[in-house]
Coordinates of C-alpha atoms in Angstrom, one line a residue:
X141 CA -34.5 4.4 143.5
X142 CA -32.0 2.3 141.5
X143 CA -33.0 -1.4 141.1
X144 CA -30.6 -4.3 140.6
X145 CA -31.4 -7.8 139.4
X146 CA -28.8 -10.6 139.6
X147 CA -28.4 -13.8 141.6
X148 CA -25.6 -14.1 144.2
X149 CA -23.6 -17.2 144.9
X150 CA -20.1 -18.1 146.1
X151 CA -18.1 -20.1 143.6
X152 CA -14.5 -20.9 142.7
X153 CA -12.2 -18.4 140.9
X154 CA -12.9 -17.8 137.2
X155 CA -10.3 -16.7 134.7
X156 CA -11.2 -13.6 132.7
X157 CA -9.8 -11.4 129.9
X158 CA -11.0 -7.8 130.2
X159 CA -11.4 -5.7 127.1
X160 CA -12.1 -2.0 127.6
X161 CA -10.9 1.5 126.8
X162 CA -12.7 4.5 128.2
X163 CA -13.3 5.7 131.8
X164 CA -16.8 4.1 131.7
X165 CA -15.0 0.7 131.9
X166 CA -12.7 1.5 134.8
X167 CA -15.2 0.8 137.7
X168 CA -16.0 -2.6 136.2
X169 CA -12.3 -3.5 135.9
X170 CA -11.7 -2.4 139.5
X171 CA -14.8 -4.3 140.8
X172 CA -13.6 -7.6 139.1
X173 CA -10.0 -7.1 140.3
X174 CA -11.2 -6.6 143.9
X175 CA -13.4 -9.7 143.8
X176 CA -11.6 -13.0 144.9
X177 CA -13.9 -15.0 142.6
X178 CA -12.0 -13.8 139.5
X179 CA -8.5 -13.9 138.1
X180 CA -7.9 -11.2 135.4
X181 CA -5.3 -12.9 133.1
X182 CA -4.9 -9.8 131.0
X183 CA -6.3 -6.5 129.6
X184 CA -6.9 -5.6 126.0
X185 CA -7.4 -1.9 125.2
X186 CA -6.9 0.5 122.4
X187 CA -3.5 2.0 121.6
X188 CA -2.3 5.3 123.2
X189 CA -3.7 8.2 121.2
X190 CA -3.0 11.9 120.7
X191 CA -5.2 14.0 123.0
X192 CA -5.9 17.7 123.3
X193 CA -4.7 20.8 121.6
X194 CA -1.1 19.8 121.7
X195 CA -1.8 16.2 120.6
X196 CA -0.1 14.7 123.6
X197 CA 0.2 10.9 123.3
X198 CA -2.0 9.6 126.1
X199 CA -2.8 6.1 127.3
X200 CA -6.5 5.1 127.6
X201 CA -8.0 5.2 131.1
X202 CA -8.2 1.3 131.2
X203 CA -4.5 1.0 130.6
X204 CA -3.8 3.4 133.5
X205 CA -6.2 1.5 135.8
X206 CA -4.7 -1.8 134.8
X207 CA -1.2 -0.6 135.6
X208 CA -2.4 0.7 139.0
X209 CA -4.0 -2.7 139.8
X210 CA -0.7 -4.5 138.9
X211 CA -2.1 -6.3 135.9
X212 CA 1.0 -7.1 133.9
X213 CA -0.4 -8.5 130.6
X214 CA -1.7 -5.4 128.8
X215 CA -2.1 -5.6 125.0
X216 CA -3.0 -2.6 122.8
X217 CA -3.6 -3.9 119.2
X218 CA -4.7 -1.6 116.5
X219 CA -6.6 -4.6 115.1
X220 CA -7.5 -7.8 116.9
X221 CA -5.8 -9.7 114.2
X222 CA -2.5 -8.2 115.4
X223 CA -2.9 -10.3 118.6
X224 CA -4.6 -13.4 117.0
X225 CA -1.9 -15.9 118.1
X226 CA -1.9 -14.7 121.7
X227 CA -5.7 -14.5 121.9
X228 CA -6.1 -18.0 120.4
X229 CA -3.6 -19.3 123.0
X230 CA -5.1 -17.6 126.1
X231 CA -8.8 -17.5 125.0
X232 CA -9.7 -21.2 125.6
X233 CA -8.1 -21.0 129.1
X234 CA -10.5 -18.3 130.1
X235 CA -14.0 -18.8 131.4
X236 CA -15.1 -15.6 129.7
X237 CA -14.0 -12.4 128.1
X238 CA -15.6 -9.2 129.6
X239 CA -16.1 -6.2 127.3
X240 CA -16.9 -2.8 128.7
X241 CA -16.7 0.2 126.4
X242 CA -13.9 -1.3 124.3
X243 CA -14.8 0.8 121.2
X244 CA -14.3 -1.8 118.5
X245 CA -16.5 -4.6 117.1
X246 CA -15.3 -8.1 117.9
X247 CA -15.3 -10.6 115.1
X248 CA -17.0 -14.0 115.5
X249 CA -13.7 -15.8 115.9
X250 CA -13.0 -13.8 119.0
X251 CA -16.4 -14.4 120.5
X252 CA -15.9 -18.2 120.2
X253 CA -12.6 -18.3 122.1
X254 CA -13.5 -18.4 125.8
X255 CA -15.4 -21.3 127.3
X256 CA -18.6 -19.3 128.1
X257 CA -18.3 -16.7 125.4
X258 CA -18.1 -12.9 125.8
X259 CA -20.0 -10.8 128.3
X260 CA -20.7 -7.1 127.8
X261 CA -21.7 -4.2 130.0
X262 CA -23.8 -1.8 127.9
X263 CA -25.0 1.6 129.0
X264 CA -28.7 1.3 128.2
X265 CA -31.7 -0.9 128.9
X266 CA -31.5 -3.1 125.9
X267 CA -33.0 -3.5 123.4
X268 CA -33.5 0.3 123.6
X269 CA -30.5 2.2 122.3
X270 CA -28.3 -0.3 120.7
X271 CA -25.2 1.4 119.4
X272 CA -22.3 3.7 120.3
X273 CA -24.0 6.6 122.1
X274 CA -26.8 5.2 124.3
X275 CA -26.3 7.6 127.2
X276 CA -26.6 10.7 125.1
X277 CA -29.5 9.2 123.1
X278 CA -31.6 8.5 126.3
X279 CA -31.3 12.1 127.5
X280 CA -31.7 13.8 124.2
X281 CA -34.9 11.8 123.4
X282 CA -36.4 12.6 126.8
X283 CA -36.4 9.1 128.3
X284 CA -37.6 8.9 131.9
X285 CA -35.3 6.1 132.8
X286 CA -32.0 4.6 131.7
X287 CA -29.8 1.8 133.0
X288 CA -27.2 -0.8 132.2
X289 CA -27.6 -4.2 130.6
X290 CA -25.2 -7.1 131.0
X291 CA -25.5 -9.4 128.0
X292 CA -23.9 -12.3 126.3
X293 CA -22.5 -11.0 123.0
X294 CA -23.2 -12.5 119.6
X295 CA -22.2 -11.5 116.1
X296 CA -24.7 -8.6 115.8
X297 CA -24.4 -5.3 117.6
X298 CA -25.9 -5.2 121.1
X299 CA -28.1 -8.1 120.0
X300 CA -27.3 -11.0 122.3
X301 CA -29.3 -12.4 125.2
X302 CA -29.6 -10.5 128.5
X303 CA -28.1 -11.7 131.8
X304 CA -29.1 -8.8 134.1
X305 CA -30.3 -5.2 134.1
X306 CA -30.1 -2.3 136.5
X307 CA -32.4 0.7 136.1
X308 CA -32.1 4.3 137.2
X309 CA -34.3 7.4 136.6
X310 CA -33.0 10.3 134.4
X311 CA -33.1 13.6 136.4
X312 CA -34.5 16.7 134.8
X313 CA -31.0 18.3 135.0
X314 CA -29.2 15.2 133.9
X315 CA -26.1 15.6 131.7
X316 CA -24.3 13.1 129.6
X317 CA -21.5 13.2 132.1
X318 CA -23.6 12.7 135.2
X319 CA -25.5 9.8 133.7
X320 CA -22.3 8.3 132.3
X321 CA -20.8 8.3 135.8
X322 CA -23.8 6.8 137.5
X323 CA -24.2 4.1 134.9
X324 CA -20.5 3.2 135.1
X325 CA -20.9 2.6 138.8
X326 CA -24.1 0.8 138.4
X327 CA -22.6 -1.6 135.9
X328 CA -19.6 -2.3 138.1
X329 CA -22.0 -3.1 141.0
X330 CA -24.0 -5.5 138.9
X331 CA -21.2 -7.2 137.1
X332 CA -19.5 -9.5 139.7
X333 CA -22.6 -11.3 140.9
X334 CA -24.1 -11.6 137.4
X335 CA -20.9 -12.9 136.0
X336 CA -20.5 -15.5 138.7
X337 CA -24.0 -16.7 138.4
X338 CA -23.7 -17.0 134.6
X339 CA -20.4 -18.8 134.7
X340 CA -21.8 -21.4 137.2
X341 CA -24.9 -22.0 135.1
X342 CA -27.3 -20.6 137.7
X343 CA -28.4 -17.7 135.5
X344 CA -30.3 -18.3 132.2
X345 CA -29.8 -15.7 129.5
X346 CA -33.0 -14.2 128.1
X347 CA -33.4 -13.3 124.4
X348 CA -34.0 -9.7 123.6
X349 CA -37.3 -8.6 122.1
X350 CA -35.8 -7.4 118.8
X351 CA -39.1 -5.8 117.7
X352 CA -38.5 -3.1 120.4
X353 CA -35.0 -2.3 119.3
X354 CA -33.9 1.3 118.8
X355 CA -30.5 2.4 117.5
X356 CA -28.1 5.3 118.0
X357 CA -25.0 6.2 115.9
X358 CA -21.5 7.3 116.8
X359 CA -21.5 11.0 117.5
X360 CA -19.1 13.6 115.9
X361 CA -18.6 17.3 116.8
X362 CA -20.8 18.3 113.9
X363 CA -23.7 16.5 115.6
X364 CA -23.5 19.2 118.3
X365 CA -24.7 22.0 115.9
X366 CA -28.0 23.3 117.3
X367 CA -30.9 23.5 114.9
X368 CA -33.2 26.3 116.1
X369 CA -36.1 25.1 113.9
X370 CA -36.6 22.4 116.6
X371 CA -38.3 23.1 119.9
X372 CA -36.5 24.7 122.8
X373 CA -37.2 21.7 124.9
X374 CA -35.5 19.4 122.4
X375 CA -32.5 21.7 122.2
X376 CA -32.2 22.0 126.0
X377 CA -32.1 18.2 126.2
X378 CA -29.5 18.0 123.5
X379 CA -27.3 20.5 125.3
X380 CA -27.4 18.4 128.5
X381 CA -27.1 15.1 126.6
X382 CA -24.0 16.2 124.7
X383 CA -22.2 17.7 127.7
X384 CA -19.3 17.1 127.7
X385 CA -19.1 15.2 124.3
X386 CA -19.5 16.2 121.6
X387 CA -20.7 19.5 123.0
X388 CA -23.3 21.8 121.4
X389 CA -22.8 25.0 119.4
X390 CA -24.1 27.6 117.1
X391 CA -22.5 30.0 114.7
X392 CA -22.4 33.8 115.3
X393 CA -20.7 36.0 112.7
X394 CA -19.2 32.8 111.2
X395 CA -17.6 31.8 114.6
X396 CA -18.6 29.0 116.8
X397 CA -20.2 29.7 120.1
X398 CA -20.5 26.7 122.5
X399 CA -23.5 26.5 124.7
X400 CA -23.0 24.4 127.9
X401 CA -26.3 25.3 129.8
X402 CA -29.6 26.8 128.7
X403 CA -33.1 27.2 129.9
X404 CA -36.5 27.0 128.0
X405 CA -38.3 30.3 128.2
X406 CA -41.3 31.9 126.5
X407 CA -40.6 33.4 123.0
X408 CA -39.7 37.0 123.3
X409 CA -37.7 36.7 126.5
X410 CA -34.8 39.2 126.4
X411 CA -31.5 37.5 125.5
X412 CA -33.3 34.3 124.3
X413 CA -33.0 32.6 121.0
X414 CA -36.2 31.9 119.1
X415 CA -36.9 28.2 118.4
X416 CA -39.5 26.2 116.5
X417 CA -41.4 26.3 119.8
X418 CA -40.6 28.6 122.8
X419 CA -37.1 30.0 123.1
X420 CA -33.7 29.0 124.5
X421 CA -32.0 31.2 127.0
X422 CA -28.2 30.5 127.2
X423 CA -26.8 30.4 130.7
X424 CA -23.2 29.3 130.0
X425 CA -21.3 29.8 126.8
X426 CA -17.8 30.0 125.3
X427 CA -17.1 32.1 122.2
X428 CA -14.5 30.8 119.8
X429 CA -11.1 31.7 121.1
X430 CA -12.6 32.9 124.4
X431 CA -13.2 31.6 127.9
X432 CA -16.1 29.7 129.2
X433 CA -18.5 32.2 130.7
X434 CA -21.6 32.1 132.9
X435 CA -24.3 34.6 131.9
X436 CA -26.0 36.3 134.8
X437 CA -29.7 36.4 134.4

């Protein structure tokens, strides 16, 4: 069962600036916009980017959500310095900035602008899995639980004091996508009450135990290459963790074969790939230039 910790209180409206980019941030933006305790004065997100095989210029999910919510002030700076004058004008009028999956590091001058600083929703149970890919890291490493942390940001990465956490078990068939979606919802459920309590000084931030910190790096497509000298159990977790991004693959006759699902089986099982320990039986693959195919076993 998922557990949530945060205090609840009714208080006057608070002015917020929301910074986010990916679809992980959308439930949090919607939750704040639907809560009468908050006024979202604007949204900062990344610029529209080329997406897909045809490099179609596409707005980030947060821009689309903000437009649907009727938020008129939407800024998309390539660098925060590009909006320095506007941020310095609007920042001191805000009770807080809220950052969810924005995708860029905020400089100290930005953190100091709002009255109560900057609050972040992070997809792990800090101090475990600081960094850019905590959801994938938790599954790939075999963690039993994951969750979200709401924290007050400081100048170091995912280092600031904790305001609230919510925990959820990681299922044996969990994928990066399924855990991503659950944590996005969990963070959105936790955020309004936590933020209200913090802004009204009824929630005391707790410092992280930095001795327990673990870190994960930004993933690239090359990180998805499967190393069959590792155990089949490790590779099966990697396949689930990296689904859908960055995906996992191996090379056959100098062509990539993507593996979307697989099962750990004893070595010598027909159709299985030998690993450092046991073997991996692919269940769903896509050959380069071909279609995604389920393998009947």
